[in-house]
Amino acid sequence: MWNGSSEVWQQVAHLKAWSRKDLIEAVADFRMLPGITVNLVEFRDVLKWLSRTLAEGAFVLWRPKDGKIDFMQVIGPMVFMSDEHFVSRASLLFSILDFNSSGTVNRAEFGIGLRSMILGFTRIARNFVAPPVNELEDMANAVFRQLDQDQSGFITMGEFIAYAYRSRDFRGLCSPFPSVQDSVMEEQVYFAGRKSTARVTSGLEKKLYNRLRITPDDEEQSAQRLHKAKEREKKRPWRIPAAITRTHAWLLLHVFNHMANDRRTIPAKDLLQRLGAHMQLKGDVDALVQRGFEDGRAPEDAWRVVRHFYGHLASDQTLERAQSLYDENCTSISLRAFCCILWPQLKEVDVERCMKWCKHMKASTALREVAKAVNDQDFVFDAEDIAEIFEVLDTDGDGNLSYDELCSQGFMDRALATRVVNRMDSDRSGFISKQEMGSLLQQLHDSVTQQLKLSFRLSMTTERNSQAEGAKAN
């Protein structure tokens, strides 16, 4: 769509190279307004123009009608022109298109957002050529169908991020505006609704939420979250991917963690070096599987699947895809990016199902910790932690964890799942409810609190006795 240089009009130079933080604040301010259009005063205030004259010079480029312009035609191009990594731009764009903060974008939202963004660029860029309206609609529908494989009528953040990693068209829109940020943000930003007076909340408040994350987002900058929005989030019905199994996901997660040294990303240079050293790579993968069997965590068919897995990992095509991302300033590789590099034919919806398997593995480890003895003094969970485990494992959303969910989704064997259910299922219903997990949590809390009080009293008694003996000695 760029025909020659990507120069934008001087009047909108102020809107280039914004940071993620500043863009989020601008969108949050816009969401507090009553409509999707803005007048000159709102345009000036939301985008922090230094003067009315400068704001007016830019405002007229969008050809206002009745003194107002469509703000989506402004903020869409601003996201693409920001200083962020191209994946971070994709996650923020999706967050903006999710008008009702449902965690999904429907066909109408996607089409409106794409048309607004394209039309916005035609207003502010010298050499940006938009396709005819009918071609633009066909383009939006084609991308949406590609991502919405089950024809549910919506797409998720993760599916859109996987598309961004793979799409040269998306990266082509970003390429004229170089990123100065190496950090990658794959998580959604939830904005307050128009009828709400609440603002975006920042920071990762949940300890366990941070532990279960598979995204690379920085702890201090990621997950501007609104709890009301989280309650309305839609979930795509769980279906087992056709091309891979959960054993593939187990191998993906463990190989990734090994290469990343248990961080959230692999430095792209390190990945390229590892992918080029075939013998060392095979030895590392075999050692991971062997350790998995020794500690009882490896799937039964791991040795069979690892041959298929290693064939993809060591292929020249995988190395070329990793090199291509690195050449486009992708200096750190997330778990989702690693999956896209390894299995290019895997549909975006199945990439996300693989990511869910990986998150389930993390949640099952946390669930084992919750199921420890009541007197475990290493207890660190709170009510929000319990809710986070449930959100990951309760795939059908019925508020209970079944044996099947613990086994197939939580990645436990039947014997371990039976022990966990027996430990927590106080009403013997055969399910674990959130209330039952919360009750166990309270037992743990009360037990630890009582032990701390006892320890404190003993220490005070010991100190008083020592003082009394010292006084007698004097």
CSV table of C-alpha atoms in Angstrom, one decimal:
chain,number,residue,atom,x,y,z
A,1,MET,CA,0.0,0.0,0.0
A,2,TRP,CA,3.0,2.2,0.3
A,3,ASN,CA,3.9,3.7,-3.1
A,4,GLY,CA,7.4,5.0,-2.7
A,5,SER,CA,8.4,6.9,0.4
A,6,SER,CA,6.3,6.7,3.6
A,7,GLU,CA,6.5,10.4,4.4
A,8,VAL,CA,3.6,11.8,6.4
A,9,TRP,CA,2.5,15.4,6.3
A,10,GLN,CA,4.4,17.8,8.6
A,11,GLN,CA,1.2,18.7,10.4
A,12,VAL,CA,1.0,15.3,12.0
A,13,ALA,CA,4.7,14.9,12.9
A,14,HIS,CA,3.6,15.1,16.5
A,15,LEU,CA,1.7,11.9,16.2
A,16,LYS,CA,4.7,9.8,15.2
A,17,ALA,CA,6.9,7.6,17.5
A,18,TRP,CA,4.5,7.6,20.5
A,19,SER,CA,5.3,5.2,23.3
A,20,ARG,CA,3.0,2.4,24.4
A,21,LYS,CA,2.3,4.1,27.7
A,22,ASP,CA,1.3,7.4,26.0
A,23,LEU,CA,-0.9,5.6,23.5
A,24,ILE,CA,-2.7,3.7,26.2
A,25,GLU,CA,-3.3,7.0,28.1
A,26,ALA,CA,-4.7,8.6,25.0
A,27,VAL,CA,-7.1,5.7,24.2
A,28,ALA,CA,-8.2,5.6,27.9
A,29,ASP,CA,-9.0,9.4,27.7
A,30,PHE,CA,-10.8,8.8,24.4
A,31,ARG,CA,-12.9,6.0,25.9
A,32,MET,CA,-14.2,8.4,28.5
A,33,LEU,CA,-15.8,10.5,25.8
A,34,PRO,CA,-19.4,9.7,24.7
A,35,GLY,CA,-18.9,8.7,21.1
A,36,ILE,CA,-16.4,7.5,18.5
A,37,THR,CA,-15.9,10.9,16.9
A,38,VAL,CA,-14.1,13.8,18.4
A,39,ASN,CA,-14.2,17.6,17.9
A,40,LEU,CA,-11.2,19.9,17.7
A,41,VAL,CA,-11.1,20.5,21.5
A,42,GLU,CA,-11.2,16.8,22.3
A,43,PHE,CA,-8.7,16.1,19.6
A,44,ARG,CA,-6.3,18.7,21.1
A,45,ASP,CA,-6.8,17.5,24.7
A,46,VAL,CA,-6.6,13.7,24.1
A,47,LEU,CA,-3.5,13.9,21.9
A,48,LYS,CA,-1.8,16.6,24.0
A,49,TRP,CA,-1.2,19.2,21.3
A,50,LEU,CA,0.9,22.1,22.4
A,51,SER,CA,-1.5,24.6,21.0
A,52,ARG,CA,-4.9,24.9,19.3
A,53,THR,CA,-3.3,26.2,16.1
A,54,LEU,CA,-1.1,23.1,15.8
A,55,ALA,CA,-4.1,20.8,16.6
A,56,GLU,CA,-6.2,22.6,14.0
A,57,GLY,CA,-3.6,22.2,11.3
A,58,ALA,CA,-3.7,18.4,11.7
A,59,PHE,CA,-7.4,18.1,12.4
A,60,VAL,CA,-8.4,19.4,9.0
A,61,LEU,CA,-6.5,16.6,7.3
A,62,TRP,CA,-9.2,14.2,8.3
A,63,ARG,CA,-11.8,16.3,6.6
A,64,PRO,CA,-14.1,16.8,9.5
A,65,LYS,CA,-17.9,16.6,9.1
A,66,ASP,CA,-20.1,18.7,11.3
A,67,GLY,CA,-16.9,19.7,13.2
A,68,LYS,CA,-15.9,16.1,14.1
A,69,ILE,CA,-13.6,13.3,12.9
A,70,ASP,CA,-13.5,9.5,13.4
A,71,PHE,CA,-10.9,9.0,16.1
A,72,MET,CA,-10.2,5.4,14.9
A,73,GLN,CA,-8.8,7.0,11.7
A,74,VAL,CA,-6.3,8.8,14.0
A,75,ILE,CA,-5.3,6.3,16.6
A,76,GLY,CA,-5.0,3.4,14.1
A,77,PRO,CA,-2.2,5.0,12.1
A,78,MET,CA,-0.6,6.3,15.3
A,79,VAL,CA,-0.2,2.7,16.6
A,80,PHE,CA,1.5,1.7,13.3
A,81,MET,CA,3.8,4.8,13.6
A,82,SER,CA,4.7,4.2,17.2
A,83,ASP,CA,8.1,3.3,18.6
A,84,GLU,CA,7.0,-0.2,19.6
A,85,HIS,CA,8.0,-3.6,18.4
A,86,PHE,CA,5.7,-4.7,15.5
A,87,VAL,CA,4.2,-7.4,17.7
A,88,SER,CA,3.5,-4.9,20.5
A,89,ARG,CA,1.8,-2.7,17.9
A,90,ALA,CA,-0.4,-5.7,16.9
A,91,SER,CA,-1.4,-6.4,20.6
A,92,LEU,CA,-2.3,-2.7,21.2
A,93,LEU,CA,-4.2,-2.5,17.9
A,94,PHE,CA,-6.3,-5.6,18.8
A,95,SER,CA,-7.0,-4.1,22.3
A,96,ILE,CA,-8.3,-0.9,20.7
A,97,LEU,CA,-10.5,-2.9,18.2
A,98,ASP,CA,-12.0,-4.8,21.1
A,99,PHE,CA,-14.6,-2.1,21.7
A,100,ASN,CA,-16.4,-3.9,24.5
A,101,SER,CA,-13.3,-5.4,26.2
A,102,SER,CA,-14.6,-9.0,25.7
A,103,GLY,CA,-11.2,-10.3,25.0
A,104,THR,CA,-12.2,-11.0,21.4
A,105,VAL,CA,-12.8,-9.0,18.2
A,106,ASN,CA,-15.8,-9.9,16.0
A,107,ARG,CA,-16.1,-9.5,12.2
A,108,ALA,CA,-17.7,-6.1,12.3
A,109,GLU,CA,-15.1,-4.7,14.8
A,110,PHE,CA,-12.3,-6.1,12.6
A,111,GLY,CA,-13.7,-4.7,9.4
A,112,ILE,CA,-14.4,-1.3,10.9
A,113,GLY,CA,-10.9,-1.1,12.4
A,114,LEU,CA,-9.1,-2.1,9.2
A,115,ARG,CA,-11.1,0.3,7.1
A,116,SER,CA,-10.6,3.2,9.5
A,117,MET,CA,-6.8,2.6,9.8
A,118,ILE,CA,-6.4,2.4,6.0
A,119,LEU,CA,-8.5,5.5,5.4
A,120,GLY,CA,-6.6,7.3,8.2
A,121,PHE,CA,-3.3,6.7,6.5
A,122,THR,CA,-4.6,8.1,3.2
A,123,ARG,CA,-5.4,11.4,5.0
A,124,ILE,CA,-1.9,11.9,6.5
A,125,ALA,CA,0.6,10.1,4.2
A,126,ARG,CA,1.8,11.4,0.9
A,127,ASN,CA,2.3,8.1,-0.9
A,128,PHE,CA,-0.2,5.7,0.8
A,129,VAL,CA,-2.6,4.2,-1.7
A,130,ALA,CA,-5.7,2.5,-0.4
A,131,PRO,CA,-7.3,-0.3,-2.4
A,132,PRO,CA,-10.9,0.2,-3.6
A,133,VAL,CA,-13.6,-0.3,-0.9
A,134,ASN,CA,-14.7,-3.7,-2.2
A,135,GLU,CA,-11.1,-5.0,-2.3
A,136,LEU,CA,-10.5,-3.7,1.2
A,137,GLU,CA,-13.6,-5.5,2.5
A,138,ASP,CA,-12.5,-8.7,0.7
A,139,MET,CA,-9.1,-8.4,2.3
A,140,ALA,CA,-10.6,-7.9,5.8
A,141,ASN,CA,-12.9,-10.9,5.3
A,142,ALA,CA,-10.1,-13.1,4.0
A,143,VAL,CA,-7.9,-12.4,7.0
A,144,PHE,CA,-10.8,-12.9,9.4
A,145,ARG,CA,-11.8,-16.2,7.9
A,146,GLN,CA,-8.1,-17.4,8.1
A,147,LEU,CA,-8.1,-16.7,11.9
A,148,ASP,CA,-11.7,-17.7,12.7
A,149,GLN,CA,-11.3,-21.4,11.7
A,150,ASP,CA,-14.3,-22.6,13.6
A,151,GLN,CA,-16.6,-19.8,12.2
A,152,SER,CA,-17.5,-18.7,15.7
A,153,GLY,CA,-17.7,-15.1,14.6
A,154,PHE,CA,-14.7,-13.8,16.6
A,155,ILE,CA,-11.0,-14.0,16.9
A,156,THR,CA,-8.7,-13.8,20.0
A,157,MET,CA,-5.7,-11.8,20.8
A,158,GLY,CA,-3.3,-14.8,20.6
A,159,GLU,CA,-4.6,-15.7,17.1
A,160,PHE,CA,-4.0,-12.1,15.9
A,161,ILE,CA,-0.5,-12.1,17.4
A,162,ALA,CA,0.4,-15.4,15.6
A,163,TYR,CA,-0.9,-13.8,12.4
A,164,ALA,CA,1.3,-10.8,13.0
A,165,TYR,CA,4.4,-12.9,13.5
A,166,ARG,CA,3.8,-14.6,10.1
A,167,SER,CA,2.2,-11.9,8.0
A,168,ARG,CA,4.6,-9.9,5.7
A,169,ASP,CA,1.7,-7.6,4.9
A,170,PHE,CA,1.3,-6.6,8.6
A,171,ARG,CA,5.0,-6.1,9.0
A,172,GLY,CA,5.1,-4.2,5.8
A,173,LEU,CA,2.7,-1.6,7.2
A,174,CYS,CA,5.0,-1.2,10.2
A,175,SER,CA,8.3,-1.2,8.4
A,176,PRO,CA,8.4,2.4,7.3
A,177,PHE,CA,8.3,3.4,11.0
A,178,PRO,CA,11.3,1.7,12.8
A,179,SER,CA,10.9,0.4,16.3
A,180,VAL,CA,13.2,1.6,19.0
A,181,GLN,CA,11.9,-0.9,21.6
A,182,ASP,CA,13.2,-4.4,21.8
A,183,SER,CA,10.6,-5.5,24.4
A,184,VAL,CA,7.7,-7.5,23.1
A,185,MET,CA,4.1,-7.1,24.5
A,186,GLU,CA,1.7,-9.9,23.6
A,187,GLU,CA,-1.0,-9.3,26.2
A,188,GLN,CA,-4.2,-7.4,25.8
A,189,VAL,CA,-4.8,-4.0,27.3
A,190,TYR,CA,-8.3,-3.8,28.8
A,191,PHE,CA,-9.9,-0.4,28.7
A,192,ALA,CA,-12.9,0.9,30.7
A,193,GLY,CA,-16.2,1.0,29.0
A,194,ARG,CA,-17.8,4.3,28.0
A,195,LYS,CA,-20.4,4.2,30.8
A,196,SER,CA,-17.8,3.4,33.4
A,197,THR,CA,-15.8,6.0,35.4
A,198,ALA,CA,-13.1,3.5,36.1
A,199,ARG,CA,-9.7,4.0,34.4
A,200,VAL,CA,-7.3,1.5,33.2
A,201,THR,CA,-5.5,-0.3,36.0
A,202,SER,CA,-1.8,-1.0,35.6
A,203,GLY,CA,0.6,-3.5,37.0
A,204,LEU,CA,0.5,-7.2,37.5
A,205,GLU,CA,-1.4,-7.5,40.8
A,206,LYS,CA,-1.5,-11.3,40.9
A,207,LYS,CA,1.5,-13.3,41.9
A,208,LEU,CA,0.3,-16.5,40.3
A,209,TYR,CA,-0.9,-14.7,37.2
A,210,ASN,CA,2.6,-13.6,36.7
A,211,ARG,CA,3.9,-17.2,37.2
A,212,LEU,CA,1.4,-18.6,34.8
A,213,ARG,CA,2.1,-16.1,32.0
A,214,ILE,CA,3.6,-17.5,28.8
A,215,THR,CA,3.9,-14.0,27.2
A,216,PRO,CA,7.1,-12.0,27.3
A,217,ASP,CA,5.5,-8.8,28.6
A,218,ASP,CA,7.5,-6.8,31.1
A,219,GLU,CA,6.0,-7.1,34.6
A,220,GLU,CA,5.8,-3.3,35.2
A,221,GLN,CA,4.5,-2.4,31.7
A,222,SER,CA,2.2,-5.3,30.8
A,223,ALA,CA,-1.4,-6.2,31.5
A,224,GLN,CA,-3.2,-3.0,32.0
A,225,ARG,CA,-6.3,-4.9,33.2
A,226,LEU,CA,-9.8,-4.2,34.2
A,227,HIS,CA,-11.4,-6.9,36.3
A,228,LYS,CA,-14.9,-6.2,35.0
A,229,ALA,CA,-13.7,-6.7,31.5
A,230,LYS,CA,-12.1,-10.0,32.5
A,231,GLU,CA,-15.4,-11.4,33.7
A,232,ARG,CA,-17.0,-10.8,30.3
A,233,GLU,CA,-14.2,-12.4,28.3
A,234,LYS,CA,-15.3,-15.0,25.7
A,235,LYS,CA,-13.6,-18.3,25.4
A,236,ARG,CA,-13.2,-20.3,22.2
A,237,PRO,CA,-14.5,-23.9,22.8
A,238,TRP,CA,-11.6,-26.3,23.4
A,239,ARG,CA,-10.8,-28.6,20.5
A,240,ILE,CA,-7.7,-30.8,20.2
A,241,PRO,CA,-5.4,-29.5,17.3
A,242,ALA,CA,-5.3,-31.8,14.3
A,243,ALA,CA,-1.6,-31.4,13.5
A,244,ILE,CA,0.0,-31.6,16.9
A,245,THR,CA,-0.5,-33.3,20.3
A,246,ARG,CA,0.0,-32.2,23.8
A,247,THR,CA,3.3,-34.1,23.7
A,248,HIS,CA,4.5,-31.6,21.1
A,249,ALA,CA,3.4,-28.8,23.4
A,250,TRP,CA,5.3,-30.4,26.3
A,251,LEU,CA,8.5,-30.6,24.1
A,252,LEU,CA,7.9,-27.0,22.8
A,253,LEU,CA,7.7,-25.6,26.4
A,254,HIS,CA,10.6,-27.5,27.8
A,255,VAL,CA,12.9,-26.9,24.9
A,256,PHE,CA,11.9,-23.2,24.9
A,257,ASN,CA,12.5,-22.9,28.7
A,258,HIS,CA,15.9,-24.6,28.3
A,259,MET,CA,17.0,-22.2,25.5
A,260,ALA,CA,15.6,-19.2,27.4
A,261,ASN,CA,17.2,-20.2,30.7
A,262,ASP,CA,13.7,-20.1,32.2
A,263,ARG,CA,13.2,-16.5,31.1
A,264,ARG,CA,10.2,-15.4,29.0
A,265,THR,CA,12.2,-14.9,25.7
A,266,ILE,CA,15.1,-16.4,23.9
A,267,PRO,CA,17.6,-13.8,22.5
A,268,ALA,CA,17.3,-14.2,18.7
A,269,LYS,CA,21.0,-14.4,18.3
A,270,ASP,CA,21.2,-17.3,20.7
A,271,LEU,CA,18.4,-19.1,18.9
A,272,LEU,CA,20.1,-18.7,15.6
A,273,GLN,CA,23.3,-20.1,17.1
A,274,ARG,CA,21.5,-23.1,18.7
A,275,LEU,CA,19.5,-23.9,15.6
A,276,GLY,CA,22.8,-24.0,13.6
A,277,ALA,CA,24.5,-26.4,15.9
A,278,HIS,CA,22.6,-29.6,15.1
A,279,MET,CA,24.5,-32.1,17.1
A,280,GLN,CA,24.4,-30.0,20.3
A,281,LEU,CA,20.8,-29.3,19.7
A,282,LYS,CA,19.9,-33.0,19.4
A,283,GLY,CA,21.8,-33.8,22.6
A,284,ASP,CA,20.1,-31.0,24.5
A,285,VAL,CA,16.6,-32.2,23.4
A,286,ASP,CA,17.3,-35.9,24.2
A,287,ALA,CA,18.6,-34.9,27.6
A,288,LEU,CA,15.4,-32.9,28.4
A,289,VAL,CA,13.3,-35.9,27.5
A,290,GLN,CA,15.4,-38.2,29.6
A,291,ARG,CA,15.1,-35.9,32.6
A,292,GLY,CA,11.4,-35.7,32.0
A,293,PHE,CA,11.1,-39.5,32.3
A,294,GLU,CA,13.3,-39.6,35.3
A,295,ASP,CA,11.1,-37.2,37.3
A,296,GLY,CA,7.9,-38.7,36.0
A,297,ARG,CA,6.7,-35.7,34.0
A,298,ALA,CA,7.4,-36.7,30.4
A,299,PRO,CA,4.4,-38.0,28.4
A,300,GLU,CA,4.6,-41.7,27.5
A,301,ASP,CA,5.1,-41.1,23.8
A,302,ALA,CA,7.7,-38.5,24.2
A,303,TRP,CA,10.5,-40.5,22.6
A,304,ARG,CA,8.4,-41.3,19.6
A,305,VAL,CA,7.2,-37.7,19.1
A,306,VAL,CA,10.7,-36.2,19.7
A,307,ARG,CA,11.8,-37.5,16.3
A,308,HIS,CA,9.1,-35.5,14.5
A,309,PHE,CA,9.8,-32.5,16.7
A,310,TYR,CA,13.5,-32.6,16.1
A,311,GLY,CA,13.0,-32.9,12.4
A,312,HIS,CA,11.3,-29.5,12.4
A,313,LEU,CA,13.7,-27.9,14.9
A,314,ALA,CA,16.8,-28.8,12.9
A,315,SER,CA,15.5,-28.0,9.4
A,316,ASP,CA,17.0,-25.3,7.3
A,317,GLN,CA,13.6,-23.7,6.8
A,318,THR,CA,13.2,-23.2,10.6
A,319,LEU,CA,16.6,-21.4,10.6
A,320,GLU,CA,15.5,-19.2,7.7
A,321,ARG,CA,12.3,-18.2,9.5
A,322,ALA,CA,14.2,-17.3,12.6
A,323,GLN,CA,16.7,-15.3,10.6
A,324,SER,CA,13.8,-13.5,8.8
A,325,LEU,CA,12.3,-12.4,12.1
A,326,TYR,CA,15.7,-11.3,13.4
A,327,ASP,CA,16.3,-9.3,10.2
A,328,GLU,CA,13.0,-7.4,10.9
A,329,ASN,CA,14.3,-6.3,14.3
A,330,CYS,CA,12.8,-9.1,16.3
A,331,THR,CA,15.7,-9.5,18.7
A,332,SER,CA,13.9,-11.7,21.3
A,333,ILE,CA,11.7,-14.7,20.6
A,334,SER,CA,8.7,-15.5,22.7
A,335,LEU,CA,7.1,-18.9,23.2
A,336,ARG,CA,4.4,-18.0,20.7
A,337,ALA,CA,7.0,-16.8,18.2
A,338,PHE,CA,9.0,-20.0,18.7
A,339,CYS,CA,5.9,-22.0,17.9
A,340,CYS,CA,5.2,-20.0,14.7
A,341,ILE,CA,8.8,-20.5,13.6
A,342,LEU,CA,8.8,-24.2,14.3
A,343,TRP,CA,5.4,-25.1,12.7
A,344,PRO,CA,4.6,-22.6,9.9
A,345,GLN,CA,1.7,-24.7,8.6
A,346,LEU,CA,0.0,-24.7,12.0
A,347,LYS,CA,-3.2,-22.7,11.9
A,348,GLU,CA,-3.4,-19.6,14.1
A,349,VAL,CA,-6.2,-21.1,16.2
A,350,ASP,CA,-4.1,-24.3,16.8
A,351,VAL,CA,-1.1,-22.1,17.8
A,352,GLU,CA,-3.3,-20.8,20.5
A,353,ARG,CA,-4.4,-24.2,21.5
A,354,CYS,CA,-0.8,-25.2,21.9
A,355,MET,CA,-0.2,-22.1,24.0
A,356,LYS,CA,-3.2,-23.2,26.2
A,357,TRP,CA,-1.6,-26.6,26.7
A,358,CYS,CA,1.6,-24.9,27.8
A,359,LYS,CA,-0.3,-22.7,30.3
A,360,HIS,CA,-2.2,-25.7,31.6
A,361,MET,CA,1.2,-27.4,32.3
A,362,LYS,CA,2.2,-24.4,34.4
A,363,ALA,CA,-1.2,-24.4,36.2
A,364,SER,CA,-1.0,-28.1,37.0
A,365,THR,CA,2.3,-27.5,38.7
A,366,ALA,CA,0.7,-24.7,40.8
A,367,LEU,CA,-2.3,-26.9,41.6
A,368,ARG,CA,0.0,-29.6,43.0
A,369,GLU,CA,1.4,-26.9,45.3
A,370,VAL,CA,-2.1,-26.0,46.5
A,371,ALA,CA,-2.8,-29.6,47.2
A,372,LYS,CA,0.1,-29.9,49.6
A,373,ALA,CA,-0.3,-30.7,53.3
A,374,VAL,CA,-2.2,-28.1,55.4
A,375,ASN,CA,0.9,-27.4,57.5
A,376,ASP,CA,3.1,-26.5,54.5
A,377,GLN,CA,4.7,-23.2,55.6
A,378,ASP,CA,5.8,-22.4,52.0
A,379,PHE,CA,2.2,-21.5,51.2
A,380,VAL,CA,2.0,-18.3,49.1
A,381,PHE,CA,-1.4,-18.4,47.4
A,382,ASP,CA,-4.3,-16.0,47.8
A,383,ALA,CA,-7.9,-15.8,46.5
A,384,GLU,CA,-6.9,-14.2,43.2
A,385,ASP,CA,-4.3,-17.0,42.6
A,386,ILE,CA,-7.1,-19.6,43.0
A,387,ALA,CA,-9.2,-17.7,40.4
A,388,GLU,CA,-6.3,-17.7,38.0
A,389,ILE,CA,-5.8,-21.5,38.3
A,390,PHE,CA,-9.4,-22.0,37.6
A,391,GLU,CA,-9.4,-19.7,34.6
A,392,VAL,CA,-6.7,-21.8,33.0
A,393,LEU,CA,-8.0,-25.3,33.8
A,394,ASP,CA,-11.8,-24.8,33.7
A,395,THR,CA,-12.0,-25.1,29.9
A,396,ASP,CA,-15.8,-25.5,29.8
A,397,GLY,CA,-16.4,-22.6,32.2
A,398,ASP,CA,-18.8,-24.4,34.5
A,399,GLY,CA,-17.0,-23.4,37.7
A,400,ASN,CA,-15.8,-26.9,38.5
A,401,LEU,CA,-12.7,-28.9,37.7
A,402,SER,CA,-13.4,-32.5,36.6
A,403,TYR,CA,-11.1,-35.5,36.3
A,404,ASP,CA,-11.0,-35.0,32.5
A,405,GLU,CA,-10.0,-31.4,32.8
A,406,LEU,CA,-7.3,-32.2,35.3
A,407,CYS,CA,-6.0,-35.0,33.1
A,408,SER,CA,-6.3,-33.8,29.5
A,409,GLN,CA,-6.0,-30.0,30.2
A,410,GLY,CA,-4.1,-29.9,33.4
A,411,PHE,CA,-1.6,-32.5,32.1
A,412,MET,CA,-1.9,-34.8,35.1
A,413,ASP,CA,-2.1,-38.6,35.1
A,414,ARG,CA,-5.3,-40.3,36.4
A,415,ALA,CA,-3.6,-41.3,39.7
A,416,LEU,CA,-2.5,-37.7,40.5
A,417,ALA,CA,-5.8,-36.2,39.5
A,418,THR,CA,-7.6,-38.7,41.8
A,419,ARG,CA,-5.4,-37.6,44.7
A,420,VAL,CA,-5.9,-33.9,44.0
A,421,VAL,CA,-9.7,-34.3,43.8
A,422,ASN,CA,-9.9,-36.5,46.9
A,423,ARG,CA,-7.8,-33.9,48.8
A,424,MET,CA,-10.1,-31.0,47.8
A,425,ASP,CA,-13.5,-32.4,47.0
A,426,SER,CA,-15.2,-31.9,50.4
A,427,ASP,CA,-18.7,-32.6,49.2
A,428,ARG,CA,-17.7,-35.8,47.3
A,429,SER,CA,-19.3,-34.6,44.1
A,430,GLY,CA,-16.5,-35.8,41.9
A,431,PHE,CA,-15.6,-32.2,41.0
A,432,ILE,CA,-13.5,-29.5,42.6
A,433,SER,CA,-15.3,-26.2,42.9
A,434,LYS,CA,-13.7,-22.8,43.3
A,435,GLN,CA,-15.2,-22.7,46.8
A,436,GLU,CA,-13.6,-25.9,47.8
A,437,MET,CA,-10.2,-24.7,46.6
A,438,GLY,CA,-10.9,-21.5,48.5
A,439,SER,CA,-11.7,-23.5,51.6
A,440,LEU,CA,-8.5,-25.4,51.4
A,441,LEU,CA,-6.7,-22.1,50.9
A,442,GLN,CA,-8.3,-20.7,54.1
A,443,GLN,CA,-7.2,-23.8,56.0
A,444,LEU,CA,-3.7,-23.3,54.8
A,445,HIS,CA,-3.9,-19.6,55.7
A,446,ASP,CA,-5.3,-20.3,59.2
A,447,SER,CA,-2.7,-23.0,59.9
A,448,VAL,CA,0.3,-20.9,58.8
A,449,THR,CA,-1.1,-17.8,60.7
A,450,GLN,CA,-1.5,-19.9,63.9
A,451,GLN,CA,2.0,-21.3,63.6
A,452,LEU,CA,3.4,-17.8,63.1
A,453,LYS,CA,1.5,-16.6,66.2
A,454,LEU,CA,2.8,-19.5,68.3
A,455,SER,CA,6.4,-18.8,67.1
A,456,PHE,CA,6.0,-15.2,68.0
A,457,ARG,CA,4.7,-16.0,71.5
A,458,LEU,CA,7.5,-18.5,72.0
A,459,SER,CA,10.1,-15.9,70.9
A,460,MET,CA,8.6,-13.3,73.3
A,461,THR,CA,8.6,-15.7,76.2
A,462,THR,CA,12.2,-16.6,75.5
A,463,GLU,CA,13.2,-12.9,75.3
A,464,ARG,CA,11.4,-12.1,78.6
A,465,ASN,CA,13.1,-15.1,80.3
A,466,SER,CA,16.5,-14.0,79.1
A,467,GLN,CA,15.9,-10.4,80.4
A,468,ALA,CA,14.8,-11.8,83.8
A,469,GLU,CA,17.9,-14.0,84.1
A,470,GLY,CA,20.0,-11.0,83.1
A,471,ALA,CA,18.4,-8.9,85.8
A,472,LYS,CA,19.0,-11.6,88.4
A,473,ALA,CA,22.7,-11.8,87.4
A,474,ASN,CA,23.0,-8.0,87.9
